[in-house]
């Protein structure tokens, strides 16, 4: 899997959009970008994934740059329950998932 | 999506003892994964467990310390043997499922071990 780089921590005001960046400049053409989050004392939870196109689901949006070297996870209206560690992973089918340190997002009231 | 149950959810153990963690999935899966999360750290893959074959261990993890069983397609156990305080961690079981041409991991809630 390609290495990913994320800021160690971010703050976001409740109700505002949270934009979490991820750099994956060495990503290969077959690797998907995945986002997971881990709320305190829980197992990681899948959020979204994408290959080239932007993706949206009920939890978040994923914006991938055209060169695929970086991406942004967007939580459109952050709530206090979105406070968690967010992991960005570049992953190739058949390989094991490698979790980095992630970004600790704090949503502030 | 798969529902994963882990037992125990937490335990406090004495040094030198062993503890077995159980992972039950509500559907049949080919591969099950065991991760460790040390305090304040990210997740590290311990091993991959396939039904009917020996588990595949990642670098730094050995079968004598972390024996794994996979008796059927819905169940696995991880034993942490001869525990020391350094084994205090959250141990997580996970499975893969296919979504939109990619594989996605689903995790159990984890088993929090404290070794005294």
Coordinates of C-alpha atoms in Angstrom, one line a residue:
Chain A
X1 CA 0.0 0.0 0.0
X2 CA 1.2 3.5 -0.7
X3 CA 2.1 5.6 2.3
X4 CA -0.4 8.3 3.3
X5 CA 0.2 11.5 5.3
X6 CA -2.4 13.2 7.4
X7 CA -2.3 16.1 9.9
X8 CA -2.2 14.7 13.4
X9 CA -5.1 16.8 14.6
X10 CA -7.8 19.2 13.5
X11 CA -10.6 21.1 15.1
X12 CA -14.0 21.9 13.6
X13 CA -17.0 23.9 14.9
X14 CA -20.2 22.0 15.3
X15 CA -22.5 22.4 12.3
X16 CA -19.7 23.4 10.0
X17 CA -18.1 21.3 7.3
X18 CA -15.0 19.3 8.4
X19 CA -12.4 18.9 5.6
X20 CA -9.8 16.3 6.3
X21 CA -6.9 16.2 3.9
X22 CA -4.8 13.2 3.0
X23 CA -1.6 13.1 0.9
X24 CA -0.9 9.9 -1.0
X25 CA 1.6 11.0 -3.6
X26 CA 3.0 7.5 -4.4
X27 CA -0.4 5.9 -4.9
X28 CA -0.5 3.4 -7.7
X29 CA -3.2 3.1 -10.4
X30 CA -4.8 0.1 -8.8
X31 CA -5.0 1.5 -5.2
X32 CA -8.3 2.8 -3.8
X33 CA -8.4 5.5 -1.2
X34 CA -10.3 4.4 1.9
X35 CA -11.4 6.4 4.9
X36 CA -12.2 4.9 8.3
X37 CA -12.9 6.5 11.6
X38 CA -12.5 5.3 15.2
X39 CA -14.6 6.8 17.8
X40 CA -13.2 6.4 21.3
X41 CA -13.5 2.9 22.7
X42 CA -15.0 1.5 19.5
X43 CA -13.7 -0.5 16.6
X44 CA -12.9 1.4 13.4
X45 CA -15.8 2.2 11.1
X46 CA -15.8 2.3 7.3
X47 CA -16.8 5.7 5.9
X48 CA -16.2 5.8 2.2
X49 CA -13.8 4.8 -0.6
X50 CA -13.0 5.8 -4.1
X51 CA -10.6 5.2 -7.0
X52 CA -10.7 8.2 -9.3
X53 CA -14.0 9.9 -9.2
X54 CA -15.5 11.9 -6.3
X55 CA -17.8 9.8 -4.1
X56 CA -20.6 10.7 -1.8
X57 CA -22.7 8.6 0.6
X58 CA -24.8 9.2 3.6
X59 CA -21.8 9.8 5.9
X60 CA -19.4 11.9 3.8
X61 CA -18.0 13.0 0.5
X62 CA -14.6 12.1 -0.9
X63 CA -12.8 14.4 -3.2
X64 CA -9.8 12.9 -5.1
X65 CA -7.6 15.2 -7.1
X66 CA -7.2 14.5 -10.8
X67 CA -3.6 13.3 -10.3
X68 CA -4.8 11.1 -7.4
X69 CA -2.0 12.3 -5.2
X70 CA -4.2 13.7 -2.5
X71 CA -7.8 13.5 -1.3
X72 CA -10.1 15.3 1.1
X73 CA -12.8 13.7 3.2
X74 CA -15.7 16.1 3.8
X75 CA -18.2 15.8 6.7
X76 CA -20.7 18.4 5.5
X77 CA -22.3 19.3 8.9
X78 CA -20.1 18.0 11.7
X79 CA -21.6 17.0 15.0
X80 CA -20.1 16.3 18.4
X81 CA -20.5 12.6 17.6
X82 CA -18.1 13.0 14.6
X83 CA -15.2 13.5 17.1
X84 CA -12.9 10.6 16.3
X85 CA -9.6 9.6 14.7
X86 CA -9.9 9.5 10.9
X87 CA -7.7 7.1 8.9
X88 CA -6.9 7.6 5.3
X89 CA -5.6 4.4 3.6
X90 CA -4.4 3.8 0.0
X91 CA -5.0 0.1 -0.5
X92 CA -4.6 -2.4 -3.3
X93 CA -6.9 -5.4 -3.7
X94 CA -5.4 -8.5 -2.2
X95 CA -3.1 -6.6 0.1
X96 CA -3.6 -6.1 3.8
X97 CA -4.8 -2.7 5.1
X98 CA -2.2 -0.6 6.8
X99 CA -3.4 1.9 9.3
X100 CA -1.3 5.1 9.9
X101 CA -1.7 7.4 12.9
X102 CA -4.6 9.2 11.3
X103 CA -6.1 12.6 12.1
X104 CA -7.7 13.3 15.5
X105 CA -10.8 15.4 14.7
X106 CA -12.3 17.4 17.6
X107 CA -15.7 18.9 16.9
X108 CA -16.2 21.8 19.2
X109 CA -19.6 23.1 20.5
Chain B
X1 CA -23.0 -5.6 6.5
X2 CA -21.4 -8.3 8.7
X3 CA -22.0 -8.0 12.5
X4 CA -19.0 -9.1 14.6
X5 CA -19.2 -10.0 18.3
X6 CA -16.1 -10.2 20.4
X7 CA -15.7 -11.6 23.9
X8 CA -14.6 -10.6 26.3
X9 CA -15.1 -6.9 25.8
X10 CA -12.5 -6.2 28.5
X11 CA -10.4 -8.1 31.0
X12 CA -7.7 -7.6 33.6
X13 CA -5.2 -10.3 33.6
X14 CA -2.2 -11.3 35.7
X15 CA 1.3 -11.5 34.2
X16 CA 2.2 -14.9 32.9
X17 CA -1.3 -16.0 32.2
X18 CA -3.0 -16.5 28.9
X19 CA -6.3 -15.2 27.6
X20 CA -8.4 -16.3 24.6
X21 CA -10.5 -13.8 22.7
X22 CA -13.4 -15.0 20.7
X23 CA -14.8 -13.5 17.5
X24 CA -18.1 -14.5 16.1
X25 CA -19.4 -13.2 12.7
X26 CA -23.1 -13.4 11.7
X27 CA -22.2 -14.6 8.1
X28 CA -19.7 -16.9 6.5
X29 CA -16.4 -15.2 5.6
X30 CA -13.3 -16.5 4.0
X31 CA -10.7 -14.4 5.9
X32 CA -10.7 -13.0 9.3
X33 CA -8.1 -10.5 10.6
X34 CA -6.8 -9.9 14.0
X35 CA -5.4 -6.4 14.9
X36 CA -3.7 -5.0 18.0
X37 CA -4.0 -1.4 19.1
X38 CA -1.6 -0.4 21.8
X39 CA -2.5 2.5 24.0
X40 CA -2.5 5.8 22.1
X41 CA -1.4 4.0 18.9
X42 CA -2.9 3.0 15.6
X43 CA -3.9 -0.5 14.5
X44 CA -1.3 -3.1 13.7
X45 CA -2.2 -6.3 11.9
X46 CA -1.3 -9.4 13.9
X47 CA -2.4 -12.2 11.5
X48 CA -4.9 -13.3 8.9
X49 CA -6.9 -16.4 9.7
X50 CA -8.3 -18.6 6.9
X51 CA -10.6 -21.5 7.6
X52 CA -8.9 -24.8 7.1
X53 CA -5.3 -23.5 7.1
X54 CA -2.8 -22.1 9.5
X55 CA -2.9 -18.4 10.1
X56 CA -0.5 -16.1 8.4
X57 CA 1.4 -13.9 10.8
X58 CA 2.8 -10.4 10.2
X59 CA 6.4 -9.5 10.9
X60 CA 6.9 -9.2 14.7
X61 CA 4.1 -11.6 15.6
X62 CA 4.6 -15.4 16.2
X63 CA 2.3 -18.3 16.6
X64 CA 3.6 -19.3 20.0
X65 CA 2.7 -15.9 21.4
X66 CA -0.6 -15.4 19.5
X67 CA -2.0 -18.8 18.6
X68 CA -5.1 -18.5 16.4
X69 CA -7.9 -20.9 15.7
X70 CA -10.4 -20.8 12.8
X71 CA -12.6 -23.9 13.2
X72 CA -15.3 -22.7 10.8
X73 CA -16.3 -19.8 8.5
X74 CA -18.0 -17.7 11.2
X75 CA -15.7 -18.0 14.2
X76 CA -12.1 -17.4 15.3
X77 CA -10.1 -17.1 18.5
X78 CA -6.9 -15.3 19.3
X79 CA -5.0 -16.3 22.4
X80 CA -2.5 -14.0 24.0
X81 CA 0.0 -16.3 25.7
X82 CA 2.2 -15.7 28.7
X83 CA 1.1 -12.2 29.0
X84 CA 3.2 -9.3 30.2
X85 CA 2.2 -5.6 30.8
X86 CA 3.4 -4.8 27.2
X87 CA 0.5 -6.9 25.9
X88 CA -2.0 -4.4 27.4
X89 CA -3.9 -3.4 24.2
X90 CA -7.1 -3.5 22.4
X91 CA -7.4 -6.6 20.2
X92 CA -9.7 -6.3 17.3
X93 CA -11.3 -8.8 15.0
X94 CA -12.3 -7.8 11.4
X95 CA -13.7 -9.3 8.2
X96 CA -13.7 -8.1 4.6
X97 CA -16.6 -7.6 2.3
X98 CA -16.9 -6.4 -1.2
X99 CA -18.4 -3.0 -2.0
X100 CA -18.3 -1.4 -5.5
X101 CA -15.3 -3.4 -6.7
X102 CA -13.3 -2.9 -3.6
X103 CA -12.8 -4.6 -0.2
X104 CA -14.0 -3.0 2.9
X105 CA -13.2 -4.0 6.5
X106 CA -15.8 -4.4 9.2
X107 CA -14.5 -4.5 12.8
X108 CA -15.7 -5.8 16.1
X109 CA -15.9 -3.5 19.1
X110 CA -12.6 -4.9 20.4
X111 CA -11.3 -6.6 23.5
X112 CA -9.5 -4.3 25.9
X113 CA -6.8 -6.2 27.8
X114 CA -5.0 -4.9 30.8
X115 CA -2.1 -7.0 32.1
X116 CA -0.9 -6.3 35.6

